[in-house]
CSV table of C-alpha atoms in Angstrom, one decimal:
chain,number,residue,atom,x,y,z
A,15,MET,CA,-0.9,-49.4,20.1
A,16,SER,CA,1.5,-47.7,17.9
A,17,THR,CA,5.2,-48.3,18.0
A,18,PRO,CA,7.2,-45.7,18.4
A,19,SER,CA,9.0,-43.3,16.1
A,20,CYS,CA,12.3,-44.0,15.1
A,21,ALA,CA,12.7,-41.2,12.3
A,22,PRO,CA,15.7,-39.1,13.0
A,23,ALA,CA,15.2,-35.4,14.2
A,24,PRO,CA,14.2,-33.0,11.5
A,25,VAL,CA,17.3,-31.1,13.1
A,26,ARG,CA,20.8,-31.7,14.1
A,27,ARG,CA,20.8,-32.9,17.8
A,28,HIS,CA,23.9,-31.0,19.7
A,29,ASP,CA,22.0,-30.9,22.9
A,30,ILE,CA,23.0,-34.5,24.0
A,31,ASP,CA,26.5,-33.8,23.3
A,32,THR,CA,26.8,-30.7,24.8
A,33,LEU,CA,25.1,-31.6,27.9
A,34,ARG,CA,27.6,-34.4,28.1
A,35,ALA,CA,30.5,-31.9,28.1
A,36,LEU,CA,28.9,-29.7,30.5
A,37,ALA,CA,28.2,-32.4,33.3
A,38,PHE,CA,32.1,-33.7,32.8
A,39,GLY,CA,32.9,-30.0,33.5
A,40,LEU,CA,30.8,-30.7,36.7
A,41,VAL,CA,32.3,-33.7,37.5
A,42,ILE,CA,35.8,-32.1,37.7
A,43,LEU,CA,34.5,-29.8,40.2
A,44,TYR,CA,32.6,-32.5,42.2
A,45,HIS,CA,35.8,-34.7,42.3
A,46,VAL,CA,38.0,-31.5,43.3
A,47,ALA,CA,35.3,-31.0,45.9
A,48,MET,CA,35.6,-34.6,47.2
A,49,TYR,CA,39.0,-33.7,48.4
A,50,TYR,CA,37.3,-30.8,50.6
A,51,VAL,CA,34.0,-32.4,51.9
A,52,ALA,CA,34.1,-33.2,55.2
A,53,ASP,CA,33.1,-36.9,56.6
A,54,TRP,CA,33.1,-38.1,52.9
A,55,HIS,CA,35.5,-40.6,52.0
A,56,TRP,CA,37.9,-40.3,49.2
A,57,HIS,CA,41.5,-41.5,48.5
A,58,LEU,CA,42.9,-38.5,49.9
A,59,LYS,CA,41.5,-35.9,52.0
A,60,SER,CA,42.2,-32.2,53.0
A,61,PRO,CA,43.2,-30.5,56.0
A,62,HIS,CA,40.7,-28.0,54.8
A,63,ALA,CA,37.5,-30.1,54.8
A,64,ALA,CA,34.4,-28.1,54.6
A,65,GLU,CA,31.1,-29.6,56.3
A,66,TRP,CA,29.0,-27.3,54.1
A,67,LEU,CA,29.9,-28.8,50.9
A,68,GLN,CA,28.0,-32.0,51.9
A,69,THR,CA,24.6,-30.1,50.9
A,70,PRO,CA,25.5,-29.5,47.5
A,71,MET,CA,27.2,-32.5,46.8
A,72,ARG,CA,24.2,-34.7,47.9
A,73,ALA,CA,22.5,-32.8,45.6
A,74,LEU,CA,24.6,-33.7,42.8
A,75,ASN,CA,25.2,-37.2,43.8
A,76,LEU,CA,21.6,-38.4,43.9
A,77,TRP,CA,21.4,-38.2,40.1
A,78,ARG,CA,24.5,-37.3,38.2
A,79,MET,CA,25.5,-40.9,37.5
A,80,ASP,CA,22.0,-41.9,36.7
A,81,LEU,CA,21.9,-39.1,33.7
A,82,VAL,CA,25.3,-40.5,33.0
A,83,PHE,CA,23.8,-44.1,32.2
A,84,LEU,CA,20.6,-42.5,30.5
A,85,VAL,CA,22.4,-40.6,28.1
A,86,SER,CA,24.8,-44.1,27.4
A,87,GLY,CA,21.8,-45.9,26.6
A,88,LEU,CA,20.4,-43.2,24.5
A,89,ALA,CA,23.6,-43.5,22.5
A,90,PHE,CA,23.5,-47.3,22.6
A,91,GLY,CA,20.3,-47.0,20.6
A,92,LEU,CA,21.9,-45.0,18.0
A,93,VAL,CA,25.0,-46.9,17.7
A,94,ARG,CA,22.3,-49.9,17.0
A,95,ARG,CA,21.2,-48.6,13.8
A,96,GLY,CA,22.9,-50.7,10.9
A,97,GLN,CA,24.6,-53.1,13.4
A,98,THR,CA,24.1,-56.7,13.7
A,99,VAL,CA,24.0,-58.0,17.7
A,100,PRO,CA,27.7,-59.8,17.5
A,101,GLY,CA,29.3,-56.7,16.1
A,102,LEU,CA,27.7,-54.3,18.3
A,103,ALA,CA,28.9,-56.1,21.0
A,104,ARG,CA,32.5,-56.3,19.4
A,105,LEU,CA,32.5,-52.3,18.7
A,106,ARG,CA,31.3,-51.6,22.3
A,107,SER,CA,33.8,-54.3,23.6
A,108,LEU,CA,36.8,-52.4,21.7
A,109,ARG,CA,35.9,-49.0,22.6
A,110,LEU,CA,35.3,-49.9,26.5
A,111,LEU,CA,37.8,-52.7,27.4
A,112,ILE,CA,40.8,-51.7,25.6
A,113,PRO,CA,40.5,-48.3,27.5
A,114,LEU,CA,40.0,-49.7,31.0
A,115,ALA,CA,42.9,-52.3,30.8
A,116,PHE,CA,45.2,-49.2,29.4
A,117,GLY,CA,43.7,-47.0,32.3
A,118,MET,CA,43.9,-49.6,35.1
A,119,ALA,CA,47.5,-50.5,33.9
A,120,VAL,CA,48.8,-46.9,33.5
A,121,VAL,CA,46.7,-44.4,34.2
A,122,VAL,CA,45.2,-45.5,37.8
A,123,PRO,CA,48.0,-46.8,39.7
A,124,TYR,CA,49.3,-43.4,41.1
A,125,GLN,CA,46.0,-43.2,42.9
A,126,PRO,CA,46.6,-46.2,45.1
A,127,TYR,CA,49.9,-45.3,45.2
A,128,ALA,CA,49.3,-42.1,46.6
A,129,GLN,CA,46.8,-43.4,48.9
A,130,GLY,CA,48.7,-46.1,50.4
A,131,VAL,CA,51.3,-43.7,51.3
A,132,ALA,CA,49.1,-41.3,52.6
A,133,ASN,CA,47.6,-43.9,55.0
A,134,GLY,CA,51.1,-45.1,56.0
A,135,LEU,CA,50.5,-48.4,54.8
A,136,ILE,CA,52.7,-48.3,51.6
A,137,ALA,CA,56.5,-47.2,51.5
A,138,PRO,CA,57.3,-43.9,49.4
A,139,GLY,CA,58.8,-45.0,46.1
A,140,PHE,CA,56.5,-45.3,42.7
A,141,GLY,CA,58.5,-47.6,41.1
A,142,ALA,CA,58.7,-50.0,43.7
A,143,PHE,CA,55.5,-49.5,44.2
A,144,LEU,CA,54.4,-50.6,40.4
A,145,LEU,CA,56.5,-53.7,40.4
A,146,ARG,CA,54.5,-54.9,43.3
A,147,TYR,CA,51.4,-53.8,41.5
A,148,TYR,CA,51.9,-55.2,38.6
A,149,ALA,CA,53.2,-58.9,40.2
A,150,GLY,CA,49.6,-59.0,41.8
A,151,SER,CA,51.3,-58.6,45.5
A,152,THR,CA,48.9,-58.5,48.6
A,153,TRP,CA,48.9,-55.7,50.6
A,154,PRO,CA,48.3,-54.4,53.8
A,155,ALA,CA,44.4,-54.2,54.6
A,156,GLY,CA,43.1,-50.9,54.0
A,157,ALA,CA,46.0,-49.8,52.0
A,158,PHE,CA,43.6,-48.5,49.5
A,159,ASP,CA,40.6,-48.7,47.7
A,160,GLY,CA,40.5,-51.9,46.4
A,161,TRP,CA,43.4,-53.3,48.3
A,162,GLU,CA,41.9,-57.0,48.3
A,163,ALA,CA,42.1,-57.7,44.7
A,164,GLY,CA,45.3,-56.4,44.4
A,165,VAL,CA,44.7,-53.6,41.8
A,166,THR,CA,41.9,-51.4,41.3
A,167,TRP,CA,40.2,-49.5,38.5
A,168,ASN,CA,39.1,-46.6,40.9
A,169,HIS,CA,37.0,-44.1,39.0
A,170,LEU,CA,37.1,-46.5,35.7
A,171,TRP,CA,34.4,-48.5,37.3
A,172,TYR,CA,32.1,-47.0,34.9
A,173,LEU,CA,33.6,-48.3,31.6
A,174,ALA,CA,33.1,-52.0,33.1
A,175,TYR,CA,29.6,-51.2,34.1
A,176,LEU,CA,28.8,-50.0,31.0
A,177,TRP,CA,30.0,-53.0,28.9
A,178,VAL,CA,28.0,-55.2,30.8
A,179,TYR,CA,25.0,-53.4,30.1
A,180,THR,CA,25.9,-53.1,26.7
A,181,VAL,CA,26.1,-56.9,26.7
A,182,VAL,CA,23.0,-57.8,28.4
A,183,LEU,CA,21.1,-55.3,26.2
A,184,ALA,CA,22.6,-56.5,23.1
A,185,ALA,CA,21.7,-59.9,23.9
A,186,LEU,CA,18.1,-58.6,24.8
A,187,LEU,CA,17.7,-57.1,21.5
A,188,PRO,CA,15.6,-59.8,20.0
A,189,LEU,CA,12.8,-59.5,22.6
A,190,ALA,CA,13.4,-55.5,23.2
A,191,GLU,CA,12.6,-55.4,19.1
A,192,SER,CA,10.1,-58.1,19.3
A,193,ALA,CA,6.2,-56.9,18.9
A,194,VAL,CA,6.0,-57.2,22.7
A,195,GLY,CA,9.1,-55.5,23.4
A,196,LEU,CA,8.1,-52.7,21.1
A,197,ARG,CA,4.8,-52.3,22.6
A,198,VAL,CA,6.1,-51.8,26.2
A,199,ARG,CA,8.6,-49.4,24.8
A,200,SER,CA,5.5,-47.2,22.9
A,201,ALA,CA,3.8,-47.4,26.3
A,202,PHE,CA,6.9,-45.5,27.9
A,203,LEU,CA,7.2,-43.3,24.9
A,204,HIS,CA,3.5,-42.4,25.2
A,205,LEU,CA,3.6,-41.3,28.7
A,206,ARG,CA,2.3,-37.6,28.9
A,207,GLY,CA,2.1,-35.3,32.2
A,208,TRP,CA,2.4,-36.5,35.4
A,209,ALA,CA,2.3,-40.1,34.6
A,210,LEU,CA,6.0,-39.4,32.7
A,211,VAL,CA,6.9,-38.1,35.7
A,212,LEU,CA,5.7,-40.7,38.2
A,213,MET,CA,5.7,-44.3,36.6
A,214,PRO,CA,9.3,-44.4,35.8
A,215,VAL,CA,9.9,-43.9,39.6
A,216,LEU,CA,8.0,-47.0,40.5
A,217,PRO,CA,10.9,-49.7,39.2
A,218,LEU,CA,13.5,-47.2,41.0
A,219,ALA,CA,11.3,-47.5,44.3
A,220,LEU,CA,10.9,-51.0,44.2
A,221,TYR,CA,14.4,-51.4,43.9
A,222,SER,CA,14.9,-49.2,47.1
A,223,VAL,CA,12.8,-51.1,49.1
A,224,LEU,CA,13.9,-54.9,47.8
A,225,LEU,CA,17.8,-54.3,47.2
A,226,TRP,CA,18.8,-50.9,48.6
A,227,GLN,CA,19.6,-51.8,52.4
A,228,HIS,CA,21.1,-55.5,51.5
A,229,PHE,CA,23.6,-54.2,48.7
A,230,PRO,CA,25.2,-51.2,49.6
A,231,PRO,CA,27.3,-49.2,46.7
A,232,THR,CA,30.3,-51.1,46.5
A,233,HIS,CA,31.4,-50.2,42.4
A,234,ASP,CA,33.3,-53.8,42.6
A,235,LEU,CA,31.0,-55.1,39.7
A,236,ILE,CA,29.9,-58.6,41.8
A,237,HIS,CA,28.2,-57.1,44.8
A,238,ASP,CA,26.4,-54.0,43.5
A,239,GLY,CA,22.9,-55.4,43.3
A,240,TRP,CA,21.1,-52.2,43.9
A,241,LEU,CA,23.2,-50.2,41.7
A,242,HIS,CA,23.2,-52.4,39.1
A,243,ALA,CA,19.2,-52.4,39.1
A,244,VAL,CA,19.0,-48.8,39.2
A,245,TYR,CA,21.2,-48.0,36.5
A,246,PHE,CA,20.7,-50.7,34.3
A,247,THR,CA,17.2,-49.7,34.3
A,248,VAL,CA,18.2,-45.7,33.4
A,249,PHE,CA,20.0,-47.3,30.9
A,250,VAL,CA,17.1,-48.9,29.1
A,251,TYR,CA,15.0,-45.8,29.9
A,252,GLY,CA,17.8,-43.8,27.6
A,253,TYR,CA,17.5,-46.7,24.9
A,254,TRP,CA,13.8,-46.4,24.6
A,255,ILE,CA,13.7,-42.7,24.8
A,256,GLY,CA,16.3,-42.2,21.6
A,257,LEU,CA,15.4,-39.4,19.4
A,258,ASP,CA,11.3,-39.7,19.5
A,259,THR,CA,9.9,-36.2,18.7
A,260,GLY,CA,7.0,-37.0,20.7
A,261,LEU,CA,8.6,-37.7,24.2
A,262,TRP,CA,11.0,-34.6,23.9
A,263,THR,CA,8.5,-32.5,23.0
A,264,GLU,CA,6.8,-33.1,26.1
A,265,LEU,CA,10.2,-33.0,28.3
A,266,VAL,CA,10.6,-29.3,26.9
A,267,ARG,CA,7.0,-28.7,27.4
A,268,LEU,CA,7.0,-29.8,31.5
A,269,ARG,CA,10.5,-28.6,32.0
A,270,TRP,CA,9.7,-25.6,34.5
A,271,ARG,CA,7.1,-27.8,36.4
A,272,THR,CA,9.8,-30.7,36.7
A,273,LEU,CA,12.4,-28.5,37.6
A,274,ALA,CA,10.1,-26.9,40.3
A,275,LEU,CA,9.1,-30.7,41.2
A,276,ALA,CA,13.2,-31.7,41.9
A,277,LEU,CA,13.9,-28.5,43.8
A,278,GLY,CA,10.9,-28.8,45.8
A,279,VAL,CA,11.7,-32.4,46.4
A,280,LEU,CA,15.2,-31.9,47.3
A,281,ALA,CA,14.4,-29.1,49.8
A,282,LEU,CA,12.2,-31.5,51.6
A,283,TYR,CA,14.6,-34.5,51.4
A,284,LEU,CA,17.3,-32.3,52.9
A,285,GLY,CA,15.0,-30.7,55.5
A,286,LEU,CA,13.9,-34.6,56.6
A,287,LEU,CA,17.4,-36.2,56.4
A,288,GLY,CA,18.7,-33.6,58.7
A,289,LEU,CA,16.1,-34.0,61.1
A,290,ALA,CA,16.4,-37.7,61.0
A,291,GLN,CA,20.0,-37.6,61.3
A,292,GLN,CA,19.6,-34.8,64.3
A,293,HIS,CA,17.5,-37.2,66.3
A,294,GLY,CA,18.6,-40.6,65.2
A,295,VAL,CA,15.5,-41.8,63.2
A,296,ARG,CA,16.7,-44.9,61.7
A,297,ALA,CA,13.1,-45.8,60.3
A,298,ALA,CA,13.3,-42.8,58.3
A,299,ARG,CA,16.2,-44.2,55.8
A,300,LEU,CA,13.9,-46.1,53.8
A,301,PRO,CA,11.1,-43.4,52.8
A,302,LEU,CA,13.8,-40.7,52.5
A,303,ARG,CA,15.6,-42.8,50.2
A,304,MET,CA,12.0,-43.3,48.0
A,305,LEU,CA,11.8,-39.9,48.3
A,306,ALA,CA,15.7,-39.5,46.6
A,307,ASP,CA,13.8,-41.6,43.9
A,308,VAL,CA,11.5,-39.0,43.1
A,309,TYR,CA,14.3,-36.3,43.1
A,310,LEU,CA,16.3,-38.6,41.0
A,311,TRP,CA,14.0,-38.9,38.0
A,312,ALA,CA,12.5,-35.2,38.5
A,313,ALA,CA,16.0,-34.0,38.0
A,314,LEU,CA,17.0,-36.2,34.9
A,315,ILE,CA,13.5,-35.0,33.0
A,316,ALA,CA,14.2,-31.3,33.9
A,317,ILE,CA,17.7,-31.7,32.7
A,318,LEU,CA,16.9,-33.4,29.6
A,319,GLY,CA,14.2,-30.9,28.8
A,320,TRP,CA,16.1,-27.5,29.9
A,321,ALA,CA,18.9,-29.2,27.8
A,322,HIS,CA,16.9,-29.7,24.8
A,323,HIS,CA,15.2,-26.2,24.6
A,324,ARG,CA,18.6,-24.2,25.2
A,325,LEU,CA,21.6,-26.5,24.1
A,326,ASN,CA,20.6,-27.8,20.7
A,327,ARG,CA,22.5,-25.7,18.6
A,328,PRO,CA,26.1,-25.9,17.3
A,329,TRP,CA,28.5,-24.3,19.8
A,330,PRO,CA,31.9,-23.6,18.5
A,331,TRP,CA,33.5,-25.4,20.7
A,332,LEU,CA,31.1,-28.5,20.8
A,333,ARG,CA,33.3,-30.9,18.4
A,334,TRP,CA,36.5,-30.3,20.4
A,335,ALA,CA,34.6,-31.3,23.5
A,336,SER,CA,32.8,-34.1,22.0
A,337,GLU,CA,36.1,-35.8,21.3
A,338,SER,CA,37.9,-34.4,24.4
A,339,VAL,CA,35.7,-36.2,26.9
A,340,TYR,CA,36.4,-39.6,26.9
A,341,PRO,CA,40.4,-38.7,27.3
A,342,TRP,CA,39.4,-36.3,30.4
A,343,TYR,CA,37.1,-38.6,31.9
A,344,MET,CA,40.3,-41.4,31.8
A,345,LEU,CA,42.7,-38.6,32.9
A,346,HIS,CA,41.1,-36.3,35.6
A,347,GLN,CA,41.4,-37.9,38.5
A,348,THR,CA,44.6,-39.1,38.5
A,349,ALA,CA,45.4,-35.5,37.2
A,350,ILE,CA,43.4,-34.4,40.7
A,351,ILE,CA,45.5,-36.9,42.9
A,352,VAL,CA,48.8,-35.7,41.5
A,353,LEU,CA,48.1,-32.1,41.9
A,354,VAL,CA,46.8,-32.7,45.5
A,355,VAL,CA,50.3,-34.2,46.4
A,356,TRP,CA,52.1,-31.4,45.0
A,357,LEU,CA,49.9,-28.8,46.2
A,358,ALA,CA,49.5,-30.0,49.5
A,359,PRO,CA,53.2,-29.1,50.7
A,360,LEU,CA,52.7,-25.4,49.6
A,361,GLN,CA,50.0,-24.9,52.2
A,362,LEU,CA,48.1,-22.4,49.9
A,363,GLY,CA,44.9,-22.4,52.0
A,364,PRO,CA,41.5,-23.2,51.9
A,365,VAL,CA,40.4,-20.8,48.8
A,366,VAL,CA,43.7,-20.5,47.0
A,367,GLU,CA,44.2,-24.4,46.8
A,368,PRO,CA,41.0,-25.6,45.6
A,369,LEU,CA,41.3,-22.9,42.8
A,370,ALA,CA,44.8,-23.8,42.0
A,371,LEU,CA,43.6,-27.7,42.1
A,372,ALA,CA,40.6,-27.2,39.7
A,373,ALA,CA,42.6,-24.9,37.2
A,374,GLY,CA,45.7,-27.3,37.4
A,375,THR,CA,43.7,-30.3,36.6
A,376,VAL,CA,42.0,-28.4,33.6
A,377,VAL,CA,45.7,-27.3,32.3
A,378,LEU,CA,46.7,-31.2,32.6
A,379,CYS,CA,44.0,-32.8,31.2
A,380,TRP,CA,43.8,-30.1,28.5
A,381,GLY,CA,47.5,-30.4,27.5
A,382,LEU,CA,47.8,-34.3,28.0
A,383,THR,CA,44.5,-34.9,25.7
A,384,ALA,CA,45.8,-32.7,23.0
A,385,VAL,CA,48.7,-35.3,22.9
A,386,VAL,CA,46.4,-38.3,22.6
A,387,ARG,CA,44.4,-36.9,19.9
A,388,ARG,CA,47.3,-36.4,17.4
A,389,VAL,CA,49.0,-39.6,18.3
A,390,GLY,CA,47.2,-42.3,16.3
A,391,TRP,CA,48.5,-45.4,18.5
A,392,LEU,CA,47.4,-43.6,21.6
A,393,ARG,CA,43.8,-43.0,20.3
A,394,PRO,CA,42.4,-46.3,20.7
A,395,LEU,CA,43.7,-46.5,24.2
A,396,PHE,CA,41.7,-43.5,25.1
A,397,GLY,CA,38.3,-44.8,23.6
A,398,LEU,CA,39.0,-42.7,20.2
A,399,PRO,CA,38.7,-44.0,16.9
A,400,GLY,CA,41.6,-43.9,14.4
A,401,ARG,CA,42.6,-40.7,13.0
A,402,GLY,CA,40.6,-39.6,10.0
A,403,ARG,CA,37.6,-42.0,11.0
A,404,VAL,CA,34.2,-40.4,11.6
A,405,PRO,CA,32.6,-41.9,14.6
A,406,MET,CA,29.7,-44.0,13.8
A,407,ALA,CA,26.4,-42.2,13.6
A,408,GLN,CA,28.0,-38.9,13.6
A,409,GLY,CA,26.0,-36.8,11.4
A,410,ALA,CA,24.1,-39.8,10.1
A,411,VAL,CA,21.6,-39.6,13.0
A,412,ALA,CA,20.2,-36.1,13.8
A,413,GLY,CA,24.2,-35.2,14.4
A,414,LEU,CA,24.5,-37.1,17.5
A,415,ARG,CA,27.8,-38.8,18.5
A,416,ALA,CA,27.5,-42.3,18.8
A,417,ASP,CA,30.0,-42.5,21.6
A,418,PRO,CA,28.2,-43.8,25.0
A,419,LEU,CA,30.5,-42.1,26.9
A,420,PRO,CA,29.6,-39.0,29.3
A,421,PRO,CA,31.9,-38.2,31.9
A,422,VAL,CA,31.8,-40.1,35.3
A,423,ARG,CA,33.5,-40.1,38.4
């Protein structure tokens, strides 16, 4: 069996950066909607909560983070080029752990403060809260998400998870790049037609059978067995996919069929879920979860196929968006919480308020990121290279940025 083609594509690959930027715009809307969707837990909840939002939110939630980790794995493979394993681990640690530490210390704290005040378990006064927060104080039960640990990373959990997956895959590179590892990767890259649609779902379905009911999502890193299995698998899928011309051509060829499959499976899933909830059929939970796995993978490969077909062009805003993704990711959820606290007393209503919240979040992230990009000492705190430095693999490998940090919640 031949080894996979690792040669750069003959044209610059703008589609991945464009996909990341557009996906992050979707994440902003998703987190704005989390404030309004009825019966779903979030840090703060609106009095204008709407039950109808559950359907589109569920349709997105079943694949959005998996797309993030798949694209992150793809970028990992590009960063790998020319790097030793220790050098790769060091590079990724600097780009992930420094922003994580800074974000937890500076960006995130307002979120647990606002949640604790809203829950009536923390006294108003952000300065006094920070003194207790930095001192590692204990908090009343349920004060905020993560109160048990005393501090929280909230939406920055992705950085910790990505760092773990990066280090694990880096440690496994001697095996992955051995003759056996290359044969496995080649087998994946040579999947075509329905084999490409169905075979990668099998590990995900197996995790649903073995892990899903025993490890509900926590985002605390320690007790997330099911999510770790799923996210690391799609991370490896991204690493395997790389820029292999044959597989990307197949993804484009299948784009209509995978889109139709994803929409059809989603409709079936939502219909059966509604019936199961209406009649209280708990035995349907596992079959529905496995149906969701099929939808997840069909949605991912449909998105990749359509992105490569339609988005692989040098959009005028792409360079700015590519560098702004990381700061926007770090800042956006705190910006939403701040604006919620400011806007809620104005009672703007269920139409004006969401529009103001979304627009205000964009303005805050835009303005703060403009400062971050121009201040040299702030850049590494938000995951950006020093001023004047070109990110590794920018232009060297088909024009795809090496920064594996697409938007997340």
